[in-house]
PDB file of N, CA and C in Angstrom:
ATOM      1  N   UNK A   1      43.816   3.906 -28.219  1.00 55.00           N
ATOM      2  CA  UNK A   1      45.144   3.375 -27.982  1.00 55.00           C
ATOM      3  C   UNK A   1      45.099   2.430 -26.789  1.00 55.00           C
ATOM      4  N   UNK A   2      45.628   1.263 -26.952  1.00 51.00           N
ATOM      5  CA  UNK A   2      45.652   0.272 -25.875  1.00 51.00           C
ATOM      6  C   UNK A   2      46.982   0.379 -25.145  1.00 51.00           C
ATOM      7  N   UNK A   3      46.901   0.521 -23.823  1.00 58.00           N
ATOM      8  CA  UNK A   3      48.124   0.513 -23.014  1.00 58.00           C
ATOM      9  C   UNK A   3      48.106  -0.735 -22.146  1.00 58.00           C
ATOM     10  N   UNK A   4      49.163  -1.458 -22.199  1.00 67.00           N
ATOM     11  CA  UNK A   4      49.265  -2.672 -21.402  1.00 67.00           C
ATOM     12  C   UNK A   4      50.161  -2.404 -20.204  1.00 67.00           C
ATOM     13  N   UNK A   5      49.607  -2.655 -19.035  1.00 81.00           N
ATOM     14  CA  UNK A   5      50.360  -2.452 -17.811  1.00 81.00           C
ATOM     15  C   UNK A   5      50.893  -3.802 -17.349  1.00 81.00           C
ATOM     16  N   UNK A   6      52.106  -3.802 -16.910  1.00 91.00           N
ATOM     17  CA  UNK A   6      52.737  -5.033 -16.447  1.00 91.00           C
ATOM     18  C   UNK A   6      52.091  -5.505 -15.143  1.00 91.00           C
ATOM     19  N   UNK A   7      51.873  -6.792 -15.025  1.00 96.00           N
ATOM     20  CA  UNK A   7      51.334  -7.373 -13.798  1.00 96.00           C
ATOM     21  C   UNK A   7      52.421  -7.416 -12.736  1.00 96.00           C
ATOM     22  N   UNK A   8      52.013  -7.285 -11.463  1.00 97.00           N
ATOM     23  CA  UNK A   8      52.957  -7.333 -10.355  1.00 97.00           C
ATOM     24  C   UNK A   8      53.087  -8.751  -9.830  1.00 97.00           C
ATOM     25  N   UNK A   9      54.283  -9.106  -9.410  1.00 97.00           N
ATOM     26  CA  UNK A   9      54.529 -10.398  -8.774  1.00 97.00           C
ATOM     27  C   UNK A   9      54.145 -10.317  -7.298  1.00 97.00           C
ATOM     28  N   UNK A  10      54.105 -11.465  -6.658  1.00 97.00           N
ATOM     29  CA  UNK A  10      53.821 -11.513  -5.220  1.00 97.00           C
ATOM     30  C   UNK A  10      54.888 -10.730  -4.459  1.00 97.00           C
ATOM     31  N   UNK A  11      56.135 -10.868  -4.876  1.00 97.00           N
ATOM     32  CA  UNK A  11      57.226 -10.170  -4.207  1.00 97.00           C
ATOM     33  C   UNK A  11      57.092  -8.653  -4.347  1.00 97.00           C
ATOM     34  N   UNK A  12      56.665  -8.194  -5.507  1.00 97.00           N
ATOM     35  CA  UNK A  12      56.485  -6.754  -5.718  1.00 97.00           C
ATOM     36  C   UNK A  12      55.339  -6.206  -4.877  1.00 97.00           C
ATOM     37  N   UNK A  13      54.242  -6.946  -4.800  1.00 97.00           N
ATOM     38  CA  UNK A  13      53.107  -6.508  -3.974  1.00 97.00           C
ATOM     39  C   UNK A  13      53.505  -6.530  -2.503  1.00 97.00           C
ATOM     40  N   UNK A  14      54.243  -7.547  -2.104  1.00 98.00           N
ATOM     41  CA  UNK A  14      54.734  -7.637  -0.731  1.00 98.00           C
ATOM     42  C   UNK A  14      55.566  -6.410  -0.379  1.00 98.00           C
ATOM     43  N   UNK A  15      56.475  -6.043  -1.252  1.00 97.00           N
ATOM     44  CA  UNK A  15      57.316  -4.859  -1.007  1.00 97.00           C
ATOM     45  C   UNK A  15      56.484  -3.582  -1.002  1.00 97.00           C
ATOM     46  N   UNK A  16      55.556  -3.466  -1.943  1.00 97.00           N
ATOM     47  CA  UNK A  16      54.719  -2.271  -2.043  1.00 97.00           C
ATOM     48  C   UNK A  16      53.874  -2.074  -0.789  1.00 97.00           C
ATOM     49  N   UNK A  17      53.269  -3.166  -0.292  1.00 97.00           N
ATOM     50  CA  UNK A  17      52.389  -3.076   0.878  1.00 97.00           C
ATOM     51  C   UNK A  17      53.150  -3.161   2.196  1.00 97.00           C
ATOM     52  N   UNK A  18      54.395  -3.628   2.148  1.00 98.00           N
ATOM     53  CA  UNK A  18      55.175  -3.768   3.375  1.00 98.00           C
ATOM     54  C   UNK A  18      54.730  -4.933   4.232  1.00 98.00           C
ATOM     55  N   UNK A  19      54.281  -5.999   3.581  1.00 98.00           N
ATOM     56  CA  UNK A  19      53.858  -7.210   4.301  1.00 98.00           C
ATOM     57  C   UNK A  19      54.634  -8.404   3.750  1.00 98.00           C
ATOM     58  N   UNK A  20      54.807  -9.451   4.547  1.00 98.00           N
ATOM     59  CA  UNK A  20      55.515 -10.633   4.057  1.00 98.00           C
ATOM     60  C   UNK A  20      54.748 -11.335   2.928  1.00 98.00           C
ATOM     61  N   UNK A  21      55.482 -12.022   2.077  1.00 98.00           N
ATOM     62  CA  UNK A  21      54.878 -12.794   0.989  1.00 98.00           C
ATOM     63  C   UNK A  21      53.871 -13.798   1.559  1.00 98.00           C
ATOM     64  N   UNK A  22      54.232 -14.444   2.666  1.00 98.00           N
ATOM     65  CA  UNK A  22      53.335 -15.435   3.280  1.00 98.00           C
ATOM     66  C   UNK A  22      51.991 -14.817   3.645  1.00 98.00           C
ATOM     67  N   UNK A  23      51.989 -13.561   4.047  1.00 98.00           N
ATOM     68  CA  UNK A  23      50.736 -12.878   4.378  1.00 98.00           C
ATOM     69  C   UNK A  23      49.852 -12.753   3.155  1.00 98.00           C
ATOM     70  N   UNK A  24      50.441 -12.440   2.013  1.00 98.00           N
ATOM     71  CA  UNK A  24      49.646 -12.342   0.778  1.00 98.00           C
ATOM     72  C   UNK A  24      49.006 -13.676   0.425  1.00 98.00           C
ATOM     73  N   UNK A  25      49.748 -14.763   0.606  1.00 97.00           N
ATOM     74  CA  UNK A  25      49.173 -16.090   0.336  1.00 97.00           C
ATOM     75  C   UNK A  25      48.053 -16.417   1.327  1.00 97.00           C
ATOM     76  N   UNK A  26      48.218 -16.027   2.589  1.00 98.00           N
ATOM     77  CA  UNK A  26      47.155 -16.244   3.581  1.00 98.00           C
ATOM     78  C   UNK A  26      45.927 -15.421   3.227  1.00 98.00           C
ATOM     79  N   UNK A  27      46.129 -14.156   2.860  1.00 97.00           N
ATOM     80  CA  UNK A  27      45.017 -13.307   2.472  1.00 97.00           C
ATOM     81  C   UNK A  27      44.280 -13.905   1.282  1.00 97.00           C
ATOM     82  N   UNK A  28      45.024 -14.420   0.309  1.00 97.00           N
ATOM     83  CA  UNK A  28      44.393 -15.026  -0.872  1.00 97.00           C
ATOM     84  C   UNK A  28      43.547 -16.227  -0.452  1.00 97.00           C
ATOM     85  N   UNK A  29      44.105 -17.046   0.429  1.00 97.00           N
ATOM     86  CA  UNK A  29      43.384 -18.231   0.900  1.00 97.00           C
ATOM     87  C   UNK A  29      42.079 -17.851   1.604  1.00 97.00           C
ATOM     88  N   UNK A  30      42.134 -16.777   2.382  1.00 97.00           N
ATOM     89  CA  UNK A  30      40.956 -16.318   3.136  1.00 97.00           C
ATOM     90  C   UNK A  30      40.112 -15.298   2.365  1.00 97.00           C
ATOM     91  N   UNK A  31      40.541 -14.989   1.145  1.00 95.00           N
ATOM     92  CA  UNK A  31      39.832 -14.043   0.268  1.00 95.00           C
ATOM     93  C   UNK A  31      39.639 -12.671   0.911  1.00 95.00           C
ATOM     94  N   UNK A  32      40.708 -12.164   1.538  1.00 95.00           N
ATOM     95  CA  UNK A  32      40.593 -10.858   2.184  1.00 95.00           C
ATOM     96  C   UNK A  32      41.589  -9.835   1.641  1.00 95.00           C
ATOM     97  N   UNK A  33      42.518 -10.248   0.829  1.00 96.00           N
ATOM     98  CA  UNK A  33      43.534  -9.335   0.314  1.00 96.00           C
ATOM     99  C   UNK A  33      43.162  -8.785  -1.051  1.00 96.00           C
ATOM    100  N   UNK A  34      44.117  -8.118  -1.686  1.00 97.00           N
ATOM    101  CA  UNK A  34      43.858  -7.605  -3.033  1.00 97.00           C
ATOM    102  C   UNK A  34      43.613  -8.754  -4.013  1.00 97.00           C
ATOM    103  N   UNK A  35      42.808  -8.486  -5.006  1.00 97.00           N
ATOM    104  CA  UNK A  35      42.466  -9.503  -6.005  1.00 97.00           C
ATOM    105  C   UNK A  35      43.735  -9.943  -6.736  1.00 97.00           C
ATOM    106  N   UNK A  36      43.875 -11.240  -6.891  1.00 97.00           N
ATOM    107  CA  UNK A  36      45.021 -11.788  -7.605  1.00 97.00           C
ATOM    108  C   UNK A  36      44.530 -12.768  -8.660  1.00 97.00           C
ATOM    109  N   UNK A  37      45.437 -13.108  -9.568  1.00 96.00           N
ATOM    110  CA  UNK A  37      45.101 -14.020 -10.658  1.00 96.00           C
ATOM    111  C   UNK A  37      46.204 -15.040 -10.821  1.00 96.00           C
ATOM    112  N   UNK A  38      45.818 -16.255 -11.186  1.00 96.00           N
ATOM    113  CA  UNK A  38      46.800 -17.271 -11.520  1.00 96.00           C
ATOM    114  C   UNK A  38      47.052 -17.185 -13.018  1.00 96.00           C
ATOM    115  N   UNK A  39      48.308 -17.005 -13.376  1.00 94.00           N
ATOM    116  CA  UNK A  39      48.732 -17.022 -14.769  1.00 94.00           C
ATOM    117  C   UNK A  39      49.636 -18.239 -14.884  1.00 94.00           C
ATOM    118  N   UNK A  40      49.078 -19.323 -15.417  1.00 96.00           N
ATOM    119  CA  UNK A  40      49.807 -20.592 -15.381  1.00 96.00           C
ATOM    120  C   UNK A  40      49.943 -21.014 -13.934  1.00 96.00           C
ATOM    121  N   UNK A  41      51.160 -21.208 -13.498  1.00 96.00           N
ATOM    122  CA  UNK A  41      51.381 -21.569 -12.089  1.00 96.00           C
ATOM    123  C   UNK A  41      51.797 -20.384 -11.236  1.00 96.00           C
ATOM    124  N   UNK A  42      51.759 -19.186 -11.819  1.00 96.00           N
ATOM    125  CA  UNK A  42      52.229 -17.987 -11.135  1.00 96.00           C
ATOM    126  C   UNK A  42      51.068 -17.119 -10.668  1.00 96.00           C
ATOM    127  N   UNK A  43      51.256 -16.503  -9.513  1.00 96.00           N
ATOM    128  CA  UNK A  43      50.272 -15.585  -8.950  1.00 96.00           C
ATOM    129  C   UNK A  43      50.671 -14.173  -9.351  1.00 96.00           C
ATOM    130  N   UNK A  44      49.722 -13.432  -9.926  1.00 97.00           N
ATOM    131  CA  UNK A  44      49.997 -12.076 -10.390  1.00 97.00           C
ATOM    132  C   UNK A  44      48.876 -11.137  -9.953  1.00 97.00           C
ATOM    133  N   UNK A  45      49.223  -9.855  -9.869  1.00 97.00           N
ATOM    134  CA  UNK A  45      48.288  -8.820  -9.439  1.00 97.00           C
ATOM    135  C   UNK A  45      48.263  -7.698 -10.462  1.00 97.00           C
ATOM    136  N   UNK A  46      47.072  -7.178 -10.736  1.00 96.00           N
ATOM    137  CA  UNK A  46      46.968  -5.946 -11.505  1.00 96.00           C
ATOM    138  C   UNK A  46      47.218  -4.786 -10.545  1.00 96.00           C
ATOM    139  N   UNK A  47      48.109  -3.873 -10.898  1.00 96.00           N
ATOM    140  CA  UNK A  47      48.384  -2.750  -9.990  1.00 96.00           C
ATOM    141  C   UNK A  47      47.120  -1.991  -9.587  1.00 96.00           C
ATOM    142  N   UNK A  48      46.175  -1.817 -10.514  1.00 95.00           N
ATOM    143  CA  UNK A  48      44.952  -1.082 -10.158  1.00 95.00           C
ATOM    144  C   UNK A  48      44.102  -1.838  -9.143  1.00 95.00           C
ATOM    145  N   UNK A  49      44.150  -3.185  -9.166  1.00 96.00           N
ATOM    146  CA  UNK A  49      43.431  -3.968  -8.155  1.00 96.00           C
ATOM    147  C   UNK A  49      44.050  -3.766  -6.777  1.00 96.00           C
ATOM    148  N   UNK A  50      45.370  -3.725  -6.731  1.00 97.00           N
ATOM    149  CA  UNK A  50      46.065  -3.506  -5.454  1.00 97.00           C
ATOM    150  C   UNK A  50      45.734  -2.117  -4.921  1.00 97.00           C
ATOM    151  N   UNK A  51      45.817  -1.116  -5.786  1.00 96.00           N
ATOM    152  CA  UNK A  51      45.527   0.256  -5.355  1.00 96.00           C
ATOM    153  C   UNK A  51      44.070   0.402  -4.914  1.00 96.00           C
ATOM    154  N   UNK A  52      43.150  -0.225  -5.627  1.00 96.00           N
ATOM    155  CA  UNK A  52      41.740  -0.176  -5.253  1.00 96.00           C
ATOM    156  C   UNK A  52      41.527  -0.809  -3.878  1.00 96.00           C
ATOM    157  N   UNK A  53      42.185  -1.940  -3.637  1.00 97.00           N
ATOM    158  CA  UNK A  53      42.066  -2.617  -2.346  1.00 97.00           C
ATOM    159  C   UNK A  53      42.618  -1.732  -1.233  1.00 97.00           C
ATOM    160  N   UNK A  54      43.747  -1.076  -1.483  1.00 97.00           N
ATOM    161  CA  UNK A  54      44.339  -0.176  -0.484  1.00 97.00           C
ATOM    162  C   UNK A  54      43.368   0.952  -0.141  1.00 97.00           C
ATOM    163  N   UNK A  55      42.733   1.521  -1.145  1.00 97.00           N
ATOM    164  CA  UNK A  55      41.786   2.627  -0.901  1.00 97.00           C
ATOM    165  C   UNK A  55      40.580   2.185  -0.077  1.00 97.00           C
ATOM    166  N   UNK A  56      40.190   0.912  -0.197  1.00 96.00           N
ATOM    167  CA  UNK A  56      39.034   0.390   0.532  1.00 96.00           C
ATOM    168  C   UNK A  56      39.336   0.114   2.001  1.00 96.00           C
ATOM    169  N   UNK A  57      40.613   0.053   2.369  1.00 95.00           N
ATOM    170  CA  UNK A  57      40.984  -0.270   3.755  1.00 95.00           C
ATOM    171  C   UNK A  57      40.776   0.960   4.638  1.00 95.00           C
ATOM    172  N   UNK A  58      40.367   0.701   5.852  1.00 84.00           N
ATOM    173  CA  UNK A  58      40.153   1.806   6.797  1.00 84.00           C
ATOM    174  C   UNK A  58      41.303   1.929   7.747  1.00 84.00           C
TER     175      UNK A  58
END
């Protein structure tokens, strides 16, 4: 059975992590934040990528 999980927006990740949207864009530019993907002109995150990144932080 295939389950499709909805991708998170920048605003949703910002709220989840408690950081400003601008910080997520800076992290993406410096390649230090959670993995993100461009879908057309939109930036999206897989929830499991965000959670994995959170677990890796000390």
